[in-house]
PDB file of C-alpha atoms in Angstrom:
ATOM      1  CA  UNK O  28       9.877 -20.913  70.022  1.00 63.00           C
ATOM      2  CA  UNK O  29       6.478 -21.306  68.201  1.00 65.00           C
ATOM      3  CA  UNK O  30       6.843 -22.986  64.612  1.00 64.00           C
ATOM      4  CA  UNK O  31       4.736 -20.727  62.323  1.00 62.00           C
ATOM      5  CA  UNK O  32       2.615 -22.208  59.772  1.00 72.00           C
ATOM      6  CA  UNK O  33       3.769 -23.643  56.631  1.00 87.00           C
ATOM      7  CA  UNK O  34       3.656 -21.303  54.014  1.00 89.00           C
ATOM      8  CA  UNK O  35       0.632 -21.679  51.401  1.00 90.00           C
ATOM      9  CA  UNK O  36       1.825 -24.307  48.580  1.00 91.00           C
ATOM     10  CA  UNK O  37       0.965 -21.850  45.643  1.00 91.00           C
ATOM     11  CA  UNK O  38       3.005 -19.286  47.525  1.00 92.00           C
ATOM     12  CA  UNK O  39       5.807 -21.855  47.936  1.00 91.00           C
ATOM     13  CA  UNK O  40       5.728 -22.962  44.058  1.00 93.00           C
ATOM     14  CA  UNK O  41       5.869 -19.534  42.796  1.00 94.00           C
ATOM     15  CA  UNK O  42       8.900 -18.812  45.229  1.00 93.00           C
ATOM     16  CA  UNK O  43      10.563 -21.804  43.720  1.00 94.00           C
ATOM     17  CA  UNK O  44      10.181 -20.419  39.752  1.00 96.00           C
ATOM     18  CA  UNK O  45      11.604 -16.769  41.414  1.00 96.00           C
ATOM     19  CA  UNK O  46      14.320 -18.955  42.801  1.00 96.00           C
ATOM     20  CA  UNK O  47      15.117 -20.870  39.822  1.00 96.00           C
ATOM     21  CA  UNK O  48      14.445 -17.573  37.356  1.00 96.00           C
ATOM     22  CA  UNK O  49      17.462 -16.042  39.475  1.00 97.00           C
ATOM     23  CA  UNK O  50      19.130 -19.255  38.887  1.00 96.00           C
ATOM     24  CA  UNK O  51      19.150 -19.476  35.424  1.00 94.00           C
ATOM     25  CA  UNK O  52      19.577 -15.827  34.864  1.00 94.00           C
ATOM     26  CA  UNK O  53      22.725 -15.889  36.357  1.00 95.00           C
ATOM     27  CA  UNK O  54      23.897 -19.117  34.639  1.00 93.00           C
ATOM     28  CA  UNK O  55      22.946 -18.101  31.458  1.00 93.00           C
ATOM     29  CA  UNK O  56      24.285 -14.555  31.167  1.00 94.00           C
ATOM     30  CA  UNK O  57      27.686 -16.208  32.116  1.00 94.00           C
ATOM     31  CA  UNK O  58      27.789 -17.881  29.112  1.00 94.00           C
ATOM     32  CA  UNK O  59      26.067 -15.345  26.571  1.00 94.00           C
ATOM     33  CA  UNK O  60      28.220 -14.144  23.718  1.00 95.00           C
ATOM     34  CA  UNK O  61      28.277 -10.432  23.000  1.00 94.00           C
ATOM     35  CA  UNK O  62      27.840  -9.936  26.615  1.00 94.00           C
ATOM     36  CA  UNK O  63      24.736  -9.873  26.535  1.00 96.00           C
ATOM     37  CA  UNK O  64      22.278 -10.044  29.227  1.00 96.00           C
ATOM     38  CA  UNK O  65      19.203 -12.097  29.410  1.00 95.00           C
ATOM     39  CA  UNK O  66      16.818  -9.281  28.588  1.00 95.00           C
ATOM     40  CA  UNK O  67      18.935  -8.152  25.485  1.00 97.00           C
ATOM     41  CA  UNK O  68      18.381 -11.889  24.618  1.00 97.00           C
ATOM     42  CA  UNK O  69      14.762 -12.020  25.246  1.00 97.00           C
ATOM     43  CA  UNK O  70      13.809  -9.704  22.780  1.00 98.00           C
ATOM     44  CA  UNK O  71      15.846 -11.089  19.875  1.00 98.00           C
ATOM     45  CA  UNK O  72      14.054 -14.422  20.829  1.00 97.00           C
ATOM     46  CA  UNK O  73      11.094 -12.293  20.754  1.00 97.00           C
ATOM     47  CA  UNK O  74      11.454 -10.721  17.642  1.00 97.00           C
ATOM     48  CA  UNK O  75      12.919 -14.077  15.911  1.00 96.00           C
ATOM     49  CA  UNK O  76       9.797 -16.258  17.332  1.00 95.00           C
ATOM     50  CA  UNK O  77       7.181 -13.752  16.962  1.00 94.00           C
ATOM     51  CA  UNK O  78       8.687 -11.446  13.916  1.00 94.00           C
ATOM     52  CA  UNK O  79       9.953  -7.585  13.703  1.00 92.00           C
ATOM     53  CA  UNK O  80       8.706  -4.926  12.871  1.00 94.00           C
ATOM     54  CA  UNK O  81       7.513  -3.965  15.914  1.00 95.00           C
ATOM     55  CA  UNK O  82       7.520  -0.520  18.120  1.00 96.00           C
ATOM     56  CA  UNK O  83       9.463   0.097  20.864  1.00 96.00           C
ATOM     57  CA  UNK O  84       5.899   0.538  23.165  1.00 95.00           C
ATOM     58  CA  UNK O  85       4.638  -2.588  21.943  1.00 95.00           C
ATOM     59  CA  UNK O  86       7.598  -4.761  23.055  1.00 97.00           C
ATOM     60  CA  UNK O  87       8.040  -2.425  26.327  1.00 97.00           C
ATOM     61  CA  UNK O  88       4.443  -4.021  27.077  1.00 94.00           C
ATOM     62  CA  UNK O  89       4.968  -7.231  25.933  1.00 93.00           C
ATOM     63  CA  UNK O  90       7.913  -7.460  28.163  1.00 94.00           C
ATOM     64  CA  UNK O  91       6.399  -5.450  31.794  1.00 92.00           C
ATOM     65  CA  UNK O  92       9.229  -3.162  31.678  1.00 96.00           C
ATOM     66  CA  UNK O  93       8.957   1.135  31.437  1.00 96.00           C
ATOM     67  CA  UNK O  94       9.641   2.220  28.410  1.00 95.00           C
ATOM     68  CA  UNK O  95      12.625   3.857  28.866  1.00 96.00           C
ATOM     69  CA  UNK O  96      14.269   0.109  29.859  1.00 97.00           C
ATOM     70  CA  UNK O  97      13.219  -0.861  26.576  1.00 97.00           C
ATOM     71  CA  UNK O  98      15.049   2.256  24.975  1.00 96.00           C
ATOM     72  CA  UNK O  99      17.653   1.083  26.694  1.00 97.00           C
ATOM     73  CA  UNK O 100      17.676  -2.591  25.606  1.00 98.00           C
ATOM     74  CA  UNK O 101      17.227  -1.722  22.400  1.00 98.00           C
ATOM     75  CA  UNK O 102      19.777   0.830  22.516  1.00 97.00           C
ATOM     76  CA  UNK O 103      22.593  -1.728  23.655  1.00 97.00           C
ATOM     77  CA  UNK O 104      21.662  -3.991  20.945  1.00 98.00           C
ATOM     78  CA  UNK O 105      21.590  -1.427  18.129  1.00 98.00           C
ATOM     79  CA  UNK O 106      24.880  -0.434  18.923  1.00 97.00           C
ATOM     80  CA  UNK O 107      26.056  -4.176  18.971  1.00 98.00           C
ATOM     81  CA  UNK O 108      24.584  -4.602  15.215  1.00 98.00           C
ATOM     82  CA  UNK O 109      21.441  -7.078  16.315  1.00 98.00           C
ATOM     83  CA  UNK O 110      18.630  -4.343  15.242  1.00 98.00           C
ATOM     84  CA  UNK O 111      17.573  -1.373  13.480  1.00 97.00           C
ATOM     85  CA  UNK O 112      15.422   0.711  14.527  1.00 96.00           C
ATOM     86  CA  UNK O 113      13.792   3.214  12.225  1.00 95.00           C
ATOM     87  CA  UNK O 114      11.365   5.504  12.248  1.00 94.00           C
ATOM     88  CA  UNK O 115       7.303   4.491  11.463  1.00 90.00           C
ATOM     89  CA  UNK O 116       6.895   5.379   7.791  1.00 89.00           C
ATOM     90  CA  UNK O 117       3.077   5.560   9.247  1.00 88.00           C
ATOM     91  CA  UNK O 118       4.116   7.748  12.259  1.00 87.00           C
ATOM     92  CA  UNK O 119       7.084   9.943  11.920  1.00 81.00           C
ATOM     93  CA  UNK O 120       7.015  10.180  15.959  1.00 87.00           C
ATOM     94  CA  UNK O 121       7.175   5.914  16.284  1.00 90.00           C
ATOM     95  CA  UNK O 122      10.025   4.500  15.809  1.00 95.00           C
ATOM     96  CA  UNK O 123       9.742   0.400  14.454  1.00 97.00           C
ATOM     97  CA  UNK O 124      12.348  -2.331  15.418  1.00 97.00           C
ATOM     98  CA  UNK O 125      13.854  -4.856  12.920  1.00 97.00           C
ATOM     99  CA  UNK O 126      15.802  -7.568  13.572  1.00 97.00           C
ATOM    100  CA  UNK O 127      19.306  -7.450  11.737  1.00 98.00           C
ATOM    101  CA  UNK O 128      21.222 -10.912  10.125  1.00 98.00           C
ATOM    102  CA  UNK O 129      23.843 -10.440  13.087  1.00 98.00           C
ATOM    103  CA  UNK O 130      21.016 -10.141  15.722  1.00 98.00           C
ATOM    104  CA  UNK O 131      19.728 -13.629  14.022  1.00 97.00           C
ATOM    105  CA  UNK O 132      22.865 -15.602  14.325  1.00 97.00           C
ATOM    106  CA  UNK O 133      23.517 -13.727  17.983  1.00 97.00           C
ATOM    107  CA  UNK O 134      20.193 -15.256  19.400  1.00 97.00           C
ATOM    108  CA  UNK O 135      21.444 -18.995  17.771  1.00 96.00           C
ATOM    109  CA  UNK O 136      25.237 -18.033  19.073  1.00 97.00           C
ATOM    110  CA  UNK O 137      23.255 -17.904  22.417  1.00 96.00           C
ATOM    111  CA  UNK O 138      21.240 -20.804  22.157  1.00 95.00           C
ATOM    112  CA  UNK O 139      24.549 -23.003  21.347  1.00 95.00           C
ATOM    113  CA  UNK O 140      26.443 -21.312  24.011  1.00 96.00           C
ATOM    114  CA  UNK O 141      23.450 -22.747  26.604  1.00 94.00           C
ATOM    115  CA  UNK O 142      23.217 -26.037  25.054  1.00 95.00           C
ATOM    116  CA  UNK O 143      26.552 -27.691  27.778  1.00 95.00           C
ATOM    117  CA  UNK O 144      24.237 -26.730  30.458  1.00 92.00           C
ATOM    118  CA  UNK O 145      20.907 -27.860  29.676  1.00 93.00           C
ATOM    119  CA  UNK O 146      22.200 -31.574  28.382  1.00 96.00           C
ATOM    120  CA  UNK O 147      23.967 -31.470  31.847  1.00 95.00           C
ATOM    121  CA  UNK O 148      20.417 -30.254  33.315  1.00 94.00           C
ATOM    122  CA  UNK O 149      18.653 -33.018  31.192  1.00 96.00           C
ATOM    123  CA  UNK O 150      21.047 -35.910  32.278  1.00 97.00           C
ATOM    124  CA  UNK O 151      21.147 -34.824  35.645  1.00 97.00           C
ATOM    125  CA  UNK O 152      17.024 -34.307  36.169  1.00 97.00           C
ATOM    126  CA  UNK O 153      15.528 -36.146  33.111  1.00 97.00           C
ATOM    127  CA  UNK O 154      14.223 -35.009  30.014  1.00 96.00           C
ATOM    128  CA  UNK O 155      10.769 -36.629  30.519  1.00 97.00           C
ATOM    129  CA  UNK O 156      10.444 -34.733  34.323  1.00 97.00           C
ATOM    130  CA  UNK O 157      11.264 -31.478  31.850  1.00 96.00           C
ATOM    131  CA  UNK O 158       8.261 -32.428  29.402  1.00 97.00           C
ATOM    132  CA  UNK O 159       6.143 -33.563  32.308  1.00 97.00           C
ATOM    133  CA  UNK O 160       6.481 -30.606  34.123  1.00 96.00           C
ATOM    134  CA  UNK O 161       5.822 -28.151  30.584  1.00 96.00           C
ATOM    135  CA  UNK O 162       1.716 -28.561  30.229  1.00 97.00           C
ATOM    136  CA  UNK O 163       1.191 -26.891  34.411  1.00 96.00           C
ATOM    137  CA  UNK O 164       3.954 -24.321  33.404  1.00 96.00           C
ATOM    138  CA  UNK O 165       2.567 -23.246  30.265  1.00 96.00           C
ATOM    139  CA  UNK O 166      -1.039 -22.983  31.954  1.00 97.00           C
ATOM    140  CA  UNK O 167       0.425 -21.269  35.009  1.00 96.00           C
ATOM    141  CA  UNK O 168       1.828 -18.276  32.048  1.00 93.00           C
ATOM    142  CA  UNK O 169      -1.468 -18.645  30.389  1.00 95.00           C
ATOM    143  CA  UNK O 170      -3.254 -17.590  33.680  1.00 96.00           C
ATOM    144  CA  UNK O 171      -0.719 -15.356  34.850  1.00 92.00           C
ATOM    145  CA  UNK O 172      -0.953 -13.376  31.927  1.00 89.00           C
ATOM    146  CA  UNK O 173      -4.587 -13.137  31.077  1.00 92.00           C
ATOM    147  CA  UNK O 174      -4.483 -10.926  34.486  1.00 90.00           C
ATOM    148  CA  UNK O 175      -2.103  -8.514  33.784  1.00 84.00           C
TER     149      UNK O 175
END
């Protein structure tokens, strides 16, 4: 049998953040409150770290998802309680998304519920590796998204 090449290392990091993405996607949603899943959680993070009052389209981009995913997102967490969306006093055909009190204290609900399994991630790997390892990550999402 003829051993093929090693795979390109770039190739092999990026396969290692889709690995660990699926990894912590699943770990996480088993311990969301509300049910939620992480892209219900993503954009009340969104909306918390960056503000509300945004439209549906604008978040659908932010996000790489259609537009009618993001409907549907925001659909799930309207009916929970966590936003309101209203129509665009600017644009009666826009609708503009606002972050209720309960969608507030859901995103922190979710942030304590993960907080058992990153100290057992930072005892077990090391809270300076973490830190060491944030500067490449955050320029790797830099580059990554000044190209899409």
């Amino acid at each position: 049998m003829t051993k093929l090449p090693d795979d390109p290392v770039l190739f092999r990091v990026l396969n290692e953040i889709g690995i660990i993405e699926q990894l912590a996607r699943s770990a996480f949603e088993r311990v969301m409150p509300h049910g939620l899943k992480v892209s219900q959680f993503s954009v009340l993070n969104h909306l918390v770290r960056l503000g509300d009052g945004k439209r549906p389209a604008d978040l659908a981009d932010a996000f790489q998802v259609t537009r009618g995913a993001m409907t549907n997102t925001l659909g799930r967490l309207e009916g929970l309680g966590f936003v309101d969306v209203r129509p665009d006093p600017k644009d009666g055909r826009a609708k503009i998304v606002f972050l209720t009190d309960s969608g507030r204290a859901a995103r922190f609900e979710s942030i304590f519920a993960l907080t058992p399994a990153l100290d057992e991630l930072e005892r077990e790997i090391g809270a300076d590796r973490f830190a060491a390892a944030l500067p490449f990550l955050a320029d790797l999402r830099r580059t990554l998204d000044a190209k899409r």
